[in-house]
XYZ file of C-alpha atoms in Angstrom:
697
model
C -20.208 27.788 25.845
C -17.943 26.389 28.488
C -19.500 23.864 30.974
C -17.361 22.156 33.775
C -18.230 18.949 35.206
C -16.828 20.372 38.630
C -18.290 23.003 40.748
C -16.353 25.992 38.817
C -14.690 28.817 40.566
C -13.062 32.146 39.197
C -10.724 34.033 41.345
C -12.505 37.171 42.598
C -10.205 40.018 41.931
C -11.690 42.580 43.603
C -12.882 42.021 47.558
C -15.870 44.774 48.448
C -17.859 45.378 51.295
C -20.880 42.893 50.886
C -23.237 45.820 50.739
C -21.800 46.919 47.041
C -22.156 43.647 45.440
C -25.039 42.004 47.189
C -27.574 39.664 45.628
C -29.713 42.838 45.663
C -28.297 43.978 42.690
C -29.230 40.647 40.960
C -32.835 41.193 41.874
C -32.734 44.719 39.963
C -31.046 43.231 37.059
C -34.206 40.410 36.721
C -36.909 43.122 36.671
C -35.052 45.321 34.179
C -32.835 43.551 31.867
C -33.292 40.814 29.373
C -31.381 37.460 29.395
C -29.053 37.896 26.652
C -30.991 35.550 24.086
C -34.464 36.843 24.909
C -35.319 33.609 26.644
C -36.513 33.389 30.306
C -35.247 31.239 33.491
C -31.533 32.186 34.137
C -32.020 35.760 34.061
C -30.035 36.883 37.294
C -26.857 34.882 35.683
C -26.482 37.722 32.823
C -25.730 41.057 32.607
C -26.309 43.645 29.493
C -23.265 44.010 26.874
C -20.918 46.427 27.603
C -21.595 48.122 24.325
C -18.620 47.699 22.289
C -21.179 46.917 19.175
C -23.414 49.347 19.997
C -20.344 51.566 20.033
C -21.160 53.052 23.754
C -17.544 51.445 24.609
C -15.294 54.166 23.149
C -12.195 53.196 20.955
C -9.716 54.774 23.894
C -11.263 51.956 26.298
C -10.068 49.037 23.923
C -6.305 47.998 23.995
C -4.226 45.230 22.718
C -0.836 43.247 22.784
C -0.173 43.866 19.214
C -1.784 44.807 15.646
C -1.117 43.496 12.413
C -1.976 46.766 10.808
C -3.904 50.015 11.601
C -7.231 48.796 9.592
C -7.365 45.657 12.377
C -6.357 47.504 15.343
C -8.238 46.940 18.749
C -11.042 49.488 17.739
C -12.105 46.898 15.195
C -12.646 44.213 17.478
C -16.501 44.735 17.959
C -19.214 42.033 17.701
C -20.880 42.340 13.885
C -18.309 45.030 12.973
C -18.127 44.828 9.004
C -15.201 45.588 6.739
C -15.110 47.088 3.393
C -14.742 45.206 0.290
C -11.082 45.663 0.206
C -8.943 44.138 2.638
C -5.901 46.037 3.708
C -7.737 49.270 4.076
C -8.296 51.587 7.495
C -11.726 49.519 8.043
C -10.999 45.807 8.336
C -13.750 43.525 10.319
C -11.818 42.371 13.421
C -8.976 43.077 15.707
C -5.856 40.754 14.300
C -2.712 40.062 16.327
C 0.668 40.847 14.648
C 2.371 37.671 16.458
C 0.838 34.422 16.522
C 1.603 32.885 20.086
C -0.441 32.165 23.162
C 0.424 35.997 24.792
C -1.474 38.094 22.507
C -4.964 39.648 24.039
C -7.572 42.199 23.367
C -8.460 44.322 26.459
C -11.410 46.310 27.464
C -11.813 48.998 30.368
C -15.236 48.924 31.785
C -14.236 52.298 33.569
C -15.999 51.047 36.343
C -16.024 48.258 38.841
C -18.122 45.387 36.930
C -19.509 42.169 37.516
C -18.258 40.461 34.197
C -20.338 37.284 33.465
C -19.643 36.259 29.881
C -17.668 37.061 26.591
C -19.425 36.813 23.181
C -16.787 36.044 20.002
C -16.746 35.906 16.087
C -14.134 35.629 13.885
C -13.049 38.154 11.296
C -15.614 39.851 8.653
C -13.770 39.601 5.022
C -15.078 37.911 1.793
C -10.966 37.303 1.119
C -9.935 35.686 4.771
C -10.647 33.073 6.942
C -9.313 33.811 10.514
C -11.029 33.100 13.967
C -10.311 32.479 17.468
C -11.163 28.627 18.481
C -10.250 28.780 22.362
C -9.445 31.170 24.874
C -8.465 32.298 28.079
C -10.073 35.212 30.232
C -7.932 37.292 32.508
C -9.196 40.331 34.960
C -7.871 42.905 36.283
C -8.393 46.365 38.950
C -5.090 48.290 37.627
C -4.185 46.395 33.951
C -0.953 45.635 35.649
C -1.733 42.576 37.884
C -3.883 40.005 36.130
C -5.366 36.911 37.396
C -6.783 34.138 34.890
C -10.404 33.041 35.072
C -10.092 29.307 36.763
C -12.019 25.828 36.666
C -11.464 24.570 40.031
C -7.356 24.592 40.306
C -6.975 24.754 36.554
C -7.024 27.663 34.108
C -10.637 27.712 32.332
C -10.383 27.271 28.378
C -13.674 28.880 26.716
C -14.526 27.543 23.523
C -14.477 30.167 20.618
C -15.608 30.073 17.200
C -16.135 27.263 14.421
C -17.069 29.810 11.735
C -16.255 33.429 11.165
C -19.717 34.608 11.673
C -21.689 33.059 13.969
C -21.307 34.712 17.598
C -20.395 32.296 20.214
C -21.447 32.836 23.677
C -19.131 31.606 27.263
C -20.273 32.177 30.655
C -17.546 32.915 33.337
C -17.805 30.039 35.796
C -18.607 32.380 38.395
C -19.578 36.049 37.716
C -16.480 38.195 38.666
C -16.036 41.781 39.685
C -13.137 43.801 38.223
C -12.589 46.843 36.227
C -10.634 45.103 33.379
C -11.121 42.106 31.042
C -8.864 40.460 28.747
C -9.281 37.727 25.886
C -6.332 35.915 25.761
C -6.360 33.465 22.284
C -5.089 30.112 23.102
C -5.400 28.305 19.824
C -6.843 29.626 16.206
C -7.763 28.608 12.983
C -4.727 26.716 11.552
C -4.737 28.498 8.287
C -5.706 31.743 9.614
C -4.262 33.935 12.372
C -5.556 35.316 15.626
C -8.809 37.533 14.862
C -11.772 38.063 16.682
C -14.830 40.496 17.200
C -16.476 40.449 20.750
C -18.757 41.584 23.107
C -18.108 41.723 27.087
C -21.458 41.002 29.089
C -21.160 42.835 32.255
C -22.962 44.546 35.384
C -21.677 47.879 36.812
C -21.654 47.527 40.601
C -21.608 50.186 43.002
C -18.037 51.608 44.195
C -17.513 54.635 46.490
C -14.169 55.213 45.290
C -15.398 55.512 41.731
C -14.708 58.935 40.670
C -16.863 58.553 37.325
C -19.844 57.267 39.534
C -21.723 60.359 38.741
C -21.678 59.268 34.957
C -24.813 57.091 35.037
C -26.496 56.004 31.482
C -28.969 58.537 30.169
C -32.831 57.065 30.769
C -36.091 57.852 29.681
C -38.517 59.923 31.420
C -41.618 58.219 29.229
C -43.107 55.573 30.823
C -42.912 53.098 27.856
C -42.889 49.576 27.438
C -38.819 49.309 26.950
C -38.457 45.796 26.313
C -37.783 43.537 23.053
C -41.913 42.126 22.055
C -42.203 38.787 20.201
C -45.368 38.422 17.953
C -47.360 37.681 20.653
C -46.300 40.587 22.898
C -46.468 42.703 19.927
C -50.258 42.227 19.678
C -50.635 42.641 23.502
C -49.072 45.925 23.575
C -51.006 47.331 20.787
C -54.123 45.836 22.215
C -53.527 47.479 25.311
C -52.611 51.082 23.632
C -55.968 50.458 21.357
C -57.655 50.290 24.881
C -56.313 52.861 26.548
C -57.085 54.952 23.699
C -60.060 53.907 21.590
C -61.439 57.130 20.219
C -58.348 57.550 18.855
C -56.651 54.399 17.507
C -57.757 51.420 15.259
C -55.789 48.072 14.917
C -56.059 46.524 11.496
C -54.305 43.754 9.556
C -53.050 43.955 5.613
C -52.450 40.330 5.334
C -50.317 37.408 6.454
C -46.721 36.460 6.401
C -45.790 33.178 4.720
C -46.049 31.430 8.017
C -49.515 32.696 8.456
C -48.684 35.755 11.145
C -51.000 38.743 10.702
C -49.090 42.431 9.585
C -50.835 44.332 12.413
C -51.268 48.074 11.520
C -52.229 51.083 14.002
C -53.924 53.708 12.882
C -53.932 57.025 15.623
C -56.456 59.589 14.183
C -58.904 61.843 15.346
C -61.309 59.677 13.340
C -59.928 56.121 13.037
C -61.040 54.508 9.796
C -62.186 57.059 7.679
C -60.221 58.725 5.293
C -60.972 62.611 5.939
C -60.978 65.163 2.857
C -58.034 67.133 2.889
C -56.161 65.165 5.554
C -52.538 63.704 4.617
C -51.957 60.000 5.391
C -48.818 58.813 6.788
C -47.018 55.600 7.634
C -43.863 54.184 9.581
C -42.995 50.924 8.546
C -40.593 49.023 10.305
C -39.213 45.496 10.285
C -38.492 44.826 6.688
C -35.529 43.145 7.679
C -36.587 40.694 10.767
C -33.241 41.305 12.447
C -33.205 45.221 12.670
C -35.391 45.237 15.551
C -34.799 48.906 16.632
C -37.691 50.378 14.323
C -40.092 47.501 15.590
C -39.682 48.608 19.118
C -39.394 52.356 18.232
C -42.992 51.927 16.563
C -44.525 50.170 19.289
C -42.694 52.918 21.889
C -44.380 56.119 19.483
C -47.854 54.670 19.416
C -47.543 54.455 23.309
C -46.146 57.820 23.312
C -48.708 59.366 21.437
C -51.695 57.896 23.100
C -50.407 59.276 26.178
C -49.565 62.701 25.359
C -52.794 62.995 23.474
C -54.522 62.082 26.571
C -52.484 64.734 28.860
C -53.209 67.193 26.082
C -49.895 67.941 24.735
C -50.924 70.469 22.112
C -47.745 69.417 19.571
C -49.263 65.756 19.724
C -52.777 66.922 19.721
C -52.579 68.656 16.565
C -50.382 66.090 14.894
C -52.858 63.291 15.515
C -55.990 66.017 14.432
C -54.523 66.927 11.446
C -52.743 63.757 10.235
C -53.891 59.992 9.660
C -50.797 57.805 11.212
C -50.450 54.327 10.093
C -47.342 52.676 12.005
C -46.634 49.024 10.600
C -44.157 47.606 13.212
C -43.425 44.082 11.574
C -43.437 43.971 8.064
C -41.324 40.567 8.343
C -42.494 38.883 11.393
C -41.578 35.488 10.273
C -37.741 37.017 9.987
C -38.110 38.727 13.105
C -39.097 35.520 15.236
C -35.999 33.879 14.255
C -33.663 36.384 15.217
C -35.721 36.720 18.558
C -35.129 33.133 19.175
C -31.487 33.534 19.198
C -31.676 37.218 21.143
C -29.899 40.403 21.239
C -25.746 39.574 20.156
C -26.384 36.197 19.530
C -28.568 36.627 16.129
C -25.384 37.799 14.487
C -25.622 40.283 11.122
C -27.957 38.438 8.836
C -30.051 35.505 10.954
C -33.625 36.930 10.642
C -32.917 39.393 7.830
C -34.475 37.249 5.272
C -38.201 36.495 4.758
C -39.077 32.888 5.484
C -38.725 32.104 1.664
C -35.237 33.458 1.698
C -36.374 36.858 0.211
C -34.784 40.200 0.858
C -37.939 42.073 1.035
C -35.810 45.618 0.355
C -35.012 44.018 -3.389
C -38.879 42.614 -3.658
C -40.830 45.205 -5.073
C -41.224 46.154 -8.515
C -38.328 47.436 -10.811
C -40.016 50.464 -12.266
C -37.150 52.465 -12.548
C -35.605 50.724 -15.374
C -39.369 50.649 -16.890
C -38.984 54.368 -16.708
C -35.774 54.785 -17.880
C -35.928 52.400 -21.170
C -39.100 54.364 -22.122
C -37.109 57.688 -22.147
C -34.241 56.085 -23.968
C -36.609 54.480 -26.544
C -37.974 58.222 -27.023
C -34.771 59.971 -27.400
C -33.637 57.242 -30.103
C -36.986 58.104 -31.841
C -36.445 61.882 -31.318
C -39.588 62.055 -29.354
C -40.391 64.286 -26.522
C -39.274 62.339 -22.890
C -41.714 64.422 -20.903
C -44.500 62.739 -22.372
C -42.745 59.604 -20.998
C -45.070 58.530 -17.730
C -42.943 59.687 -14.766
C -45.370 58.510 -12.097
C -48.238 55.968 -11.387
C -46.231 53.366 -13.337
C -47.824 49.783 -13.504
C -46.142 47.121 -12.219
C -45.035 44.753 -15.173
C -47.129 41.559 -16.020
C -44.944 38.780 -15.055
C -45.026 40.315 -11.435
C -48.724 39.573 -11.193
C -48.419 35.570 -11.859
C -48.664 33.239 -9.258
C -45.400 31.796 -9.583
C -43.486 35.201 -9.451
C -40.945 35.281 -6.553
C -43.031 37.666 -4.656
C -43.336 37.575 -0.548
C -46.959 37.543 0.428
C -45.688 40.486 2.985
C -44.531 42.159 -0.072
C -47.836 41.689 -2.056
C -49.779 42.686 1.070
C -47.823 45.945 1.387
C -48.482 46.802 -2.325
C -52.027 46.215 -1.842
C -52.217 48.536 1.432
C -50.348 51.082 -0.832
C -52.750 51.370 -3.351
C -55.838 51.504 -0.931
C -54.820 54.295 0.957
C -53.463 57.771 -0.278
C -50.102 58.235 1.549
C -48.259 61.116 1.188
C -45.074 60.442 3.266
C -43.439 57.465 4.645
C -39.970 56.423 6.355
C -38.959 52.534 6.096
C -36.960 51.919 9.403
C -33.705 49.512 8.945
C -30.870 49.245 11.114
C -27.032 48.228 11.314
C -26.047 51.771 10.197
C -26.427 55.408 10.967
C -27.390 57.309 7.847
C -30.873 58.505 6.169
C -30.974 57.469 2.572
C -33.188 59.017 -0.123
C -34.543 57.954 -3.628
C -33.520 56.434 -6.162
C -31.938 53.616 -4.323
C -31.505 51.863 -7.927
C -28.932 53.370 -10.421
C -29.180 53.549 -14.066
C -27.165 50.953 -16.267
C -26.630 48.661 -13.341
C -23.897 51.019 -11.852
C -22.616 49.237 -8.301
C -22.807 52.701 -7.137
C -23.641 56.382 -8.259
C -25.662 59.328 -7.491
C -29.174 58.749 -9.062
C -31.557 61.748 -8.352
C -35.244 62.085 -8.685
C -36.950 64.908 -9.715
C -37.799 65.917 -6.260
C -34.277 65.648 -5.099
C -34.268 68.745 -3.220
C -37.138 67.985 -1.009
C -35.725 64.466 -0.244
C -32.686 65.946 0.900
C -34.490 68.190 3.138
C -36.575 65.109 4.474
C -33.317 63.264 5.013
C -31.461 66.347 6.561
C -35.107 66.685 9.143
C -34.759 63.170 10.561
C -30.548 63.004 10.755
C -30.061 66.758 12.104
C -32.549 65.946 15.199
C -31.456 62.388 15.952
C -29.243 62.734 18.982
C -26.646 60.048 17.552
C -26.171 61.020 13.855
C -26.071 64.548 14.492
C -22.964 64.113 17.321
C -19.737 65.210 15.421
C -17.781 63.305 17.990
C -19.663 59.997 16.908
C -17.098 57.226 15.674
C -18.363 55.577 12.335
C -20.137 52.152 12.739
C -18.501 49.908 10.034
C -16.483 51.399 7.004
C -18.146 54.470 5.651
C -18.127 57.842 7.045
C -21.502 59.437 6.340
C -20.847 62.357 8.808
C -18.779 63.803 5.570
C -22.398 63.771 3.780
C -24.303 65.350 6.989
C -25.568 61.779 7.869
C -27.972 61.717 4.354
C -26.987 60.169 1.333
C -28.735 59.333 -2.329
C -29.586 55.507 -1.764
C -27.756 55.117 -5.416
C -24.756 56.817 -4.257
C -24.513 54.498 -1.388
C -25.387 50.984 -3.119
C -27.524 50.301 -5.782
C -30.907 48.541 -4.431
C -33.395 47.412 -7.280
C -36.956 46.630 -6.437
C -36.602 48.903 -3.100
C -39.828 49.864 -1.608
C -38.731 53.408 -1.559
C -38.186 53.880 -5.215
C -41.587 51.828 -5.921
C -43.631 53.918 -3.537
C -42.219 57.021 -5.569
C -43.070 55.665 -9.167
C -46.345 53.957 -8.409
C -47.991 55.831 -5.750
C -48.031 59.558 -4.662
C -46.053 58.768 -1.552
C -42.328 59.874 -0.727
C -40.495 57.712 1.107
C -37.077 57.462 2.678
C -34.823 54.883 4.408
C -33.494 55.288 8.177
C -30.405 53.639 9.274
C -31.241 53.763 13.046
C -28.179 52.314 14.687
C -24.969 50.485 14.323
C -26.382 47.688 16.431
C -29.035 46.118 14.582
C -30.416 44.175 17.646
C -29.578 46.461 20.587
C -29.908 44.934 24.069
C -33.001 46.005 25.858
C -30.915 48.132 28.162
C -30.248 50.096 25.426
C -33.605 50.726 23.976
C -34.737 53.856 26.664
C -31.658 55.673 25.386
C -32.307 54.875 21.648
C -35.880 56.436 22.080
C -34.662 59.374 23.447
C -32.203 59.612 20.426
C -35.080 59.097 18.083
C -38.031 60.440 19.588
C -38.021 64.518 18.279
C -36.730 62.712 14.832
C -39.956 60.873 14.677
C -41.949 63.214 15.447
C -40.690 66.205 13.441
C -40.251 63.839 10.454
C -43.998 63.427 10.224
C -44.791 67.066 10.658
C -43.247 66.963 7.004
C -46.212 65.635 5.669
C -47.748 69.108 6.123
C -45.301 71.059 3.527
C -46.047 72.166 0.495
C -49.335 72.453 -1.370
C -52.803 70.622 -0.718
C -56.271 71.013 -2.083
C -59.219 69.467 -3.871
C -59.429 69.078 -7.801
C -63.524 69.731 -8.113
C -65.496 69.697 -11.250
C -66.816 73.150 -11.973
C -70.494 72.783 -12.240
C -71.310 70.011 -10.013
C -68.646 70.548 -7.549
C -67.860 67.430 -6.447
C -64.286 65.850 -6.620
C -62.649 64.119 -9.436
C -60.451 61.329 -8.817
C -57.260 60.563 -10.706
C -56.727 64.045 -11.773
C -53.189 64.768 -12.815
C -51.271 67.430 -10.986
C -48.139 68.450 -12.696
C -45.479 71.363 -11.400
C -44.186 73.023 -14.314
C -40.375 72.075 -14.535
C -40.803 69.379 -12.477
C -40.532 65.775 -13.998
C -42.735 63.979 -11.341
C -46.316 63.948 -10.992
C -49.092 63.175 -8.519
C -52.770 62.016 -8.893
C -55.600 63.035 -7.041
C -57.052 60.621 -4.494
C -61.000 59.035 -4.503
C -62.772 62.327 -3.181
C -60.397 64.549 -5.471
C -58.315 66.169 -2.805
C -54.208 66.073 -3.506
C -51.171 66.869 -1.162
C -48.143 67.914 -3.429
C -44.717 67.915 -1.226
C -42.755 70.809 -2.277
C -39.846 73.552 -0.812
C -40.682 77.320 -0.121
C -41.064 78.965 -3.551
C -43.580 79.627 -6.508
C -45.097 77.343 -8.452
C -47.240 76.992 -11.553
C -49.599 73.913 -11.290
C -51.417 72.521 -14.146
C -54.169 69.796 -13.596
C -55.543 67.558 -16.115
C -58.173 64.736 -16.081
C -59.754 62.826 -18.567
C -62.974 64.228 -20.111
C -61.602 67.714 -18.832
C -59.867 70.981 -20.185
C -56.687 71.120 -18.210
C -56.500 74.199 -15.859
C -53.550 76.035 -14.598
C -52.602 78.164 -11.393
C -49.865 79.520 -9.658
C -49.321 78.929 -5.868
C -46.877 79.798 -3.636
C -45.170 77.869 -0.834
C -44.036 79.544 2.182
C -41.585 79.154 5.306
C -44.286 78.039 7.737
C -44.641 74.389 8.324
C -48.201 74.093 6.742
C -49.187 73.447 3.385
C -50.550 76.387 1.415
C -54.524 75.537 0.220
C -54.342 75.448 -3.570
C -57.616 74.198 -4.759
C -58.459 73.932 -8.558
C -61.696 73.413 -10.540
C -61.833 71.763 -14.203
C -64.750 72.324 -16.879
C -65.909 69.113 -18.537
C -65.023 68.956 -22.177
C -68.260 69.624 -24.128
C -69.736 66.502 -26.214
C -69.651 68.669 -29.358
C -66.025 69.458 -28.903
C -65.268 65.729 -28.612
C -67.416 65.116 -31.788
C -65.297 67.568 -33.700
C -62.129 66.141 -32.733
C -63.185 62.796 -33.654
C -64.458 64.024 -36.672
C -61.114 65.149 -37.847
C -59.543 62.021 -37.061
C -57.640 63.199 -33.800
C -57.814 60.880 -30.632
C -59.493 61.908 -27.766
C -57.247 61.795 -24.661
C -57.267 58.861 -22.540
C -55.643 57.533 -19.620
C -54.237 54.319 -20.787
C -51.347 54.120 -18.255
C -54.126 54.096 -15.265
C -56.346 51.710 -16.936
C -52.924 49.216 -17.219
C -52.003 50.017 -13.433
C -55.848 49.187 -12.275
C -55.516 45.692 -14.233
C -52.342 44.457 -13.185
C -53.182 45.152 -9.338
C -56.142 43.311 -9.840
C -54.512 40.248 -11.263
C -51.734 40.865 -8.286
C -54.664 40.616 -5.983
C -56.267 37.712 -7.878
C -53.108 35.524 -7.624
C -52.411 36.508 -4.170
C -55.973 35.222 -3.372
C -55.017 31.812 -4.850
C -51.576 31.532 -3.150
C -52.946 32.667 0.325
C -55.657 29.885 0.167
C -53.212 27.649 -0.993
C -50.972 28.251 2.005
C -53.791 28.314 4.214
C -54.484 24.732 3.265
C -51.027 23.884 3.826
C -50.911 25.008 7.098
C -54.287 23.360 8.060
C -52.866 20.115 6.749
C -49.637 20.355 8.761
C -51.552 21.210 11.545
C -53.881 17.981 10.950
C -51.043 15.661 10.367
C -49.063 17.023 13.898
C -52.592 16.440 15.817
C -52.867 12.887 14.635
C -49.184 12.144 15.162
C -49.235 13.207 18.891
C -52.573 11.397 19.020
C -50.735 8.209 18.318
C -48.134 8.890 20.631
C -50.661 9.293 23.263
């Protein structure tokens, strides 16, 4: 950041009548836009980003003096843009100049008259090259022909650039200046590199009666929601306000704590909160697994406000959804990571700050890898010429080592696993950021291939789920949008198998599918991981319909109750098998079940310990509601069991279910010990700080 010991002065390029650039515009900004780092104090000096990172600035608005090659053109000079693995392709990680001299520049056309307040710079993203701009000048113009350099008193201002390639560096113009065009003019660069940079420009649009594009205002939302970034305290306050506004349909509960002791809050929305109703499916949204991917967090907070408001207004669609579904919203799975990113703020958190948990764990690789357990068992069965259909394909127990106290498992991961076990979730989505695509299981590839299409037995339905979200998302479904970084997901209709993108062993999606009954996809919500608060209303509109229609998919397929024929009581943990479908599910505690399926006719086979199997044919129609398919089971008579034992036969036992329950019990026990240990350490630290403060006093 540039600081001058003298009262700084920047030449004003455009002289407008006072009423068009007076300080009343600043008053509006203070009330509606965040200070770029999320902190308070000097909000009136800052303007939001123009949108190089978020793609709001079109490629045609960015020019350069020269280009090293096409893949390093001016369109790649966007903050946080990522390169592919190979240098030299069409998608490198910066704009780079062909010539190494002080006459090079990157130019941005703001289209409208803009009060420019600052520049944020990064070096080149590459695993092979180390290129960055160390100092630069800023030039401004109204016509892109006559340029004036920003001044520090009587001398041209020199701004500090980068000391490494990834940390964003903010430089403020000495005086906010009104113009249409802005240039970044590198003066020095890394000695063993070349002129390369990624940038974001901060600027506020000003009124101009001569602007022929004046009618092109940014899209906003008509919904009365709290569009800003919420830290931990603000998030709790907002959730409490929703609960206060809609106490009859909401409930706040916690599922655990982070390493630093922050609670994992969940908002339940249902017509009967706090209770699982027989036959009513359970749905969840999880956001903030990576703490710096913050859009999902804000969308989930917006969603709970919206559902509350619309239910009160009698919106038929929302009333039906809440009446027929038990919805659980976890806005922040990694609150420790989020607080790190929030402290730095939008545009300055970089690409990875806050991504990991406090202990440095990537939570999306932290769940038990059940894929390879299943695949290895199938391979062993083939080697012994055994029927692979006998290998368990669901409710697979977590491995023994994972339950130990010294296992590298984050507290939040343990909490989420326990949550999954307690509630019979049917459908979920894991909200991420940094791309525009919906991925579906499996995320992990066979044989550790870096990338390979690895479908599940429910591949067709997973593709349907992914398509439902992607096709209703206003940005993903826009055929004219440009790619975020280096992969063109529009070729795949903005959906892709997780393994076909890149292998992710230990993902939450795969664990959810193989350990529970729940189907889950990952939604990459935006190119920008941490969009500025001013962009949140538009992002809500981009995703609102997608969030709603995806939840409604929990009512597809078949559902019913598995009951004892004689007592009529529900049978828990009955296995529901779809013929020619190599993935089974289980009934919940009350005997109710939900099997997500595409339209068609299915042969359903149900089995439970101590009962004869039963078969029924069920048809799934095109209507967006589940087909009722109740099934009764007849107990196996004691005499029959005696005869089986007398012949030396084995009475069927659900060993897998018993092992699964035992491992969960051990995980809970080790989690309790670790939580007590961390709490003791936290209290000790707090006591030490208090004693130190007392000594100073």
